[in-house]
């Protein structure tokens, strides 16, 4: 036997003697805009725990809460590049990147939460997931984000009251047109800048759901909440395509299942938090202006539909959502 063969044989024996090593553990970094105790943060932590356990601790995920890894638009870019591995995102920041996300952002489209959930768990979610995949993001499950309403430093009862007011919106052309359509002056800003911008008078208001209005303490500086409930845009729990491509089918299924369970938890926690947040801000002295008839607001939104559901595919999606029971 040549010296080389002997060496190879020795190396093989040495390898065989080693205990079977688990495939290399992976560390995944996750993005969350909200605090850890927000429904989304709790649901993400549940997701990462499930994935850890079900992968025998091979996939170790850690969520960085409270926008520690940057604001939402940057985080989306990082997901696409694969420098952030997973995250929970509102769908509006995708409006300029994936046309079908405009559909679920459209004002006054959903009749209620159940209607929104049926659409996003079905036909709308399928269309959006396809488009997100094409830009490097794999949608695993959908989180609730409630109805978004206006909150301002001066009372707003009608669209006429909004005229000339500077209202913060997310970075999305649809949101700019929506707010302009209602008569306001749209001001795109990152979420993390809203509080100081309200405080310093750079803006006169913003719009969001009860839990965000409360958890960010925006209610301390914008004391009037007008229940326009103009959009029910949902959120996604997603992983970067870079990671997804390196996973096998069993791992993908395991992760999808954990994401679905995480979404079920998020939706339960969300419904509770919406009530709690509303109670908290009312107890803190916020004036709630109830809008019972939304038709004067909705009537102003036709140009937004004409522009953002313009192609046959998008108009068809709007139609099938409307026809859902
Ligand atoms: C919240 C949402 C965030 C972010 C924020 C905003 O409701 O959960 O992801 O989109 O609104 O208005 O920027």
XYZ file of C-alpha atoms and ligand atoms in Angstrom:
338
model
C 0.000 0.000 0.000
C 1.412 3.399 -0.958
C 2.022 5.976 1.749
C -0.729 8.072 0.244
C -3.275 5.268 0.437
C -2.348 4.576 4.022
C -2.895 8.239 4.851
C -6.294 8.277 3.138
C -7.361 5.124 4.957
C -6.274 6.634 8.277
C -8.213 9.818 7.528
C -11.337 7.797 6.729
C -11.011 5.795 9.925
C -10.605 8.991 11.909
C -13.734 10.443 10.312
C -15.755 7.312 10.995
C -14.736 7.481 14.650
C -16.190 10.964 15.045
C -19.728 11.267 16.422
C -22.203 12.436 13.765
C -22.110 16.231 13.807
C -25.288 18.203 13.112
C -25.122 20.269 9.943
C -23.654 23.685 10.750
C -25.934 25.853 12.855
C -27.182 29.035 11.229
C -27.735 32.395 12.869
C -30.611 34.400 11.372
C -31.199 38.102 12.062
C -34.747 39.411 12.094
C -36.218 42.887 11.856
C -39.178 44.230 13.795
C -40.259 47.861 13.870
C -42.243 47.485 17.099
C -41.301 46.790 20.710
C -40.958 43.163 21.839
C -44.230 43.248 23.797
C -46.320 44.449 20.816
C -48.478 41.626 19.354
C -46.153 41.374 16.341
C -43.040 41.156 18.514
C -44.561 38.416 20.660
C -45.679 36.498 17.567
C -42.228 36.807 15.992
C -40.584 35.541 19.162
C -42.985 32.575 19.141
C -42.031 31.935 15.500
C -38.311 31.956 16.214
C -38.767 29.647 19.203
C -40.749 27.149 17.118
C -38.185 27.188 14.321
C -35.362 26.708 16.830
C -37.048 23.728 18.454
C -38.244 22.130 15.247
C -34.819 22.413 13.580
C -33.107 20.953 16.672
C -31.529 24.333 17.215
C -29.847 24.292 13.831
C -31.693 27.446 12.684
C -31.200 30.006 15.415
C -33.266 33.099 14.809
C -33.022 36.305 16.749
C -35.412 39.217 16.306
C -34.034 42.716 16.779
C -37.071 44.626 18.035
C -37.816 48.372 18.026
C -36.267 49.040 14.600
C -32.745 48.354 15.921
C -31.728 47.274 12.415
C -33.061 50.443 10.752
C -36.274 51.951 9.441
C -38.708 49.927 7.351
C -37.634 50.979 3.839
C -33.979 50.217 4.597
C -34.880 46.920 6.219
C -36.757 45.861 3.080
C -33.675 46.620 0.977
C -31.565 44.596 3.386
C -33.968 41.656 3.126
C -33.591 41.796 -0.633
C -29.809 41.799 -0.312
C -29.909 39.029 2.281
C -28.250 41.064 5.051
C -31.449 40.774 7.106
C -32.873 37.250 7.076
C -36.478 37.650 8.180
C -38.921 40.261 9.362
C -42.458 41.507 9.754
C -43.388 44.282 7.359
C -46.443 46.339 6.637
C -47.400 45.913 2.970
C -47.557 49.652 2.187
C -43.777 50.119 2.016
C -43.901 47.598 -0.866
C -46.425 49.635 -2.842
C -43.836 51.095 -5.208
C -42.077 47.726 -5.603
C -44.919 45.203 -6.001
C -48.099 46.508 -7.676
C -50.502 44.025 -6.089
C -49.700 45.353 -2.605
C -51.478 48.537 -3.690
C -54.713 46.585 -3.944
C -54.777 45.600 -0.269
C -53.780 49.149 0.703
C -56.701 50.685 -1.233
C -58.976 52.905 0.868
C -62.321 51.573 2.052
C -61.875 48.257 0.244
C -62.497 45.771 3.050
C -65.817 45.625 4.878
C -64.219 44.326 8.083
C -61.267 42.372 9.466
C -62.755 39.030 8.449
C -63.059 40.212 4.851
C -59.438 41.389 4.839
C -58.252 38.072 6.310
C -60.126 36.004 3.724
C -58.582 38.085 0.938
C -55.016 38.018 2.230
C -55.177 34.325 3.167
C -56.514 33.648 -0.333
C -56.441 35.300 -3.724
C -54.754 38.586 -2.742
C -52.082 36.862 -0.686
C -51.229 34.537 -3.572
C -50.747 37.415 -5.999
C -48.686 39.402 -3.511
C -46.501 36.424 -2.548
C -45.623 35.860 -6.218
C -44.593 39.477 -6.670
C -42.638 39.620 -3.440
C -40.736 36.479 -4.370
C -39.684 38.161 -7.613
C -38.107 41.000 -5.614
C -36.302 38.652 -3.212
C -38.777 38.243 -0.370
C -40.629 35.053 0.573
C -43.999 35.656 2.258
C -44.756 33.005 4.878
C -47.879 34.294 6.630
C -49.960 37.421 7.091
C -50.390 39.467 10.241
C -53.306 41.783 11.080
C -52.774 45.510 11.319
C -56.319 46.667 12.006
C -57.919 49.720 10.474
C -55.904 52.901 10.028
C -57.454 56.210 11.051
C -56.338 59.837 11.198
C -54.914 61.509 14.263
C -54.146 65.186 14.419
C -53.207 68.142 16.564
C -56.492 69.900 15.682
C -59.939 68.283 15.441
C -60.855 66.826 12.040
C -64.515 65.997 11.389
C -64.800 66.293 7.619
C -62.391 66.194 4.668
C -62.745 69.999 4.536
C -61.122 70.206 7.991
C -58.080 68.408 6.608
C -57.429 70.995 3.910
C -53.832 72.202 4.048
C -52.914 70.051 7.039
C -49.580 68.254 6.792
C -50.222 64.578 7.397
C -47.450 62.010 7.621
C -47.742 59.014 5.309
C -45.573 55.972 4.626
C -43.231 56.152 1.621
C -45.654 55.046 -1.076
C -47.096 56.846 -4.090
C -50.535 55.448 -3.305
C -50.434 56.945 0.171
C -49.381 60.321 -1.200
C -52.302 60.321 -3.649
C -54.713 59.008 -1.040
C -53.888 61.782 1.410
C -53.908 64.418 -1.317
C -57.304 63.115 -2.423
C -58.659 63.647 1.078
C -57.465 67.249 0.855
C -54.368 67.070 3.068
C -50.745 67.819 2.392
C -49.028 64.384 2.434
C -45.620 64.250 4.109
C -43.732 60.934 3.727
C -41.582 60.217 6.784
C -40.128 57.131 8.495
C -42.233 55.828 11.377
C -39.486 56.615 13.884
C -39.604 60.325 13.042
C -43.320 60.861 13.541
C -43.256 61.680 17.240
C -40.688 64.477 17.039
C -42.226 65.793 13.806
C -45.600 66.098 15.549
C -43.970 67.686 18.553
C -42.056 70.266 16.546
C -44.988 71.058 14.248
C -43.288 69.727 11.089
C -46.519 67.779 10.620
C -50.074 68.322 11.923
C -51.030 64.679 12.063
C -50.489 61.128 10.917
C -52.610 58.020 10.464
C -52.359 54.576 11.963
C -54.160 51.878 13.931
C -54.924 52.108 17.680
C -51.959 49.997 18.855
C -49.383 52.026 16.902
C -50.947 55.336 17.945
C -50.742 54.228 21.557
C -47.421 52.297 21.702
C -45.462 55.125 20.033
C -47.064 57.671 22.389
C -48.099 59.744 19.380
C -51.328 60.314 21.301
C -49.446 62.573 23.683
C -48.767 65.068 20.908
C -51.696 64.481 18.511
C -54.727 64.578 20.782
C -57.556 64.073 18.233
C -58.326 60.668 16.721
C -60.861 60.587 13.855
C -62.147 57.080 13.105
C -61.940 57.282 9.319
C -60.750 53.636 9.151
C -59.588 54.426 5.638
C -57.256 51.459 5.082
C -56.903 47.921 6.426
C -53.554 47.142 4.871
C -52.181 43.913 6.415
C -48.614 42.814 7.141
C -46.327 39.978 6.132
C -44.007 37.664 8.021
C -41.269 36.995 5.505
C -37.805 35.547 4.982
C -35.141 36.604 2.539
C -35.016 34.611 -0.718
C -31.260 34.253 -0.274
C -31.872 32.072 2.775
C -34.909 30.306 1.328
C -32.964 29.087 -1.692
C -30.536 27.284 0.569
C -33.234 25.400 2.492
C -34.599 21.961 1.688
C -38.286 21.166 1.266
C -38.720 19.755 4.787
C -37.210 22.898 6.338
C -39.408 25.129 4.197
C -42.555 23.287 5.236
C -41.537 23.423 8.878
C -40.960 27.156 8.618
C -44.245 27.818 6.815
C -46.137 25.894 9.460
C -44.418 27.817 12.287
C -45.255 31.081 10.489
C -48.927 30.115 10.205
C -49.042 29.344 13.915
C -47.302 32.632 14.643
C -49.923 34.499 12.563
C -52.785 32.818 14.419
C -51.227 33.988 17.686
C -50.593 37.498 16.342
C -54.227 37.855 15.270
C -55.492 36.865 18.706
C -53.109 39.224 20.476
C -53.903 41.952 17.970
C -57.640 41.895 18.627
C -56.988 42.227 22.370
C -54.408 44.970 21.969
C -56.658 47.061 19.735
C -59.189 47.309 22.559
C -56.583 47.886 25.248
C -54.832 50.612 23.241
C -58.062 52.400 22.568
C -58.956 52.315 26.266
C -55.500 53.597 27.223
C -55.576 56.630 24.948
C -59.140 57.491 25.905
C -58.135 57.266 29.574
C -55.252 59.611 28.738
C -57.748 62.209 27.542
C -57.633 61.812 23.745
C -60.724 63.119 21.917
C -62.175 60.406 19.681
C -64.172 61.815 16.767
C -66.411 59.002 15.519
C -67.106 58.898 11.797
C -70.318 56.971 11.257
C -70.858 57.811 7.617
C -67.668 57.234 5.656
C -69.218 57.860 2.247
C -68.033 61.510 1.922
C -64.488 60.271 2.500
C -64.779 57.248 0.243
C -66.245 59.371 -2.556
C -62.937 61.220 -2.839
C -60.991 58.031 -3.440
C -62.078 57.173 -6.967
C -58.930 58.635 -8.591
C -56.833 56.413 -6.318
C -58.677 53.321 -7.573
C -58.383 54.518 -11.155
C -54.620 54.925 -10.821
C -53.605 51.972 -8.637
C -55.981 49.295 -9.867
C -55.564 50.268 -13.498
C -54.366 47.057 -15.164
C -56.883 44.268 -15.914
C -55.117 41.996 -13.406
C -55.284 44.515 -10.558
C -58.844 45.584 -11.370
C -59.765 41.872 -11.460
C -58.212 41.388 -8.047
C -60.201 44.307 -6.637
C -63.367 42.818 -8.151
C -62.774 39.365 -6.701
C -62.076 40.863 -3.273
C -65.285 42.891 -3.434
C -67.294 39.838 -4.452
C -66.030 37.809 -1.494
C -68.635 36.986 1.081
C -47.654 50.354 11.684
C -47.017 49.138 11.066
C -45.550 49.401 10.841
C -45.337 50.659 10.058
C -46.105 51.815 10.658
C -45.982 53.086 9.814
O -49.024 50.133 11.840
O -47.176 48.020 11.893
O -44.963 48.312 10.167
O -45.753 50.452 8.734
O -47.460 51.482 10.849
O -46.970 53.774 9.648
O -44.872 53.366 9.339
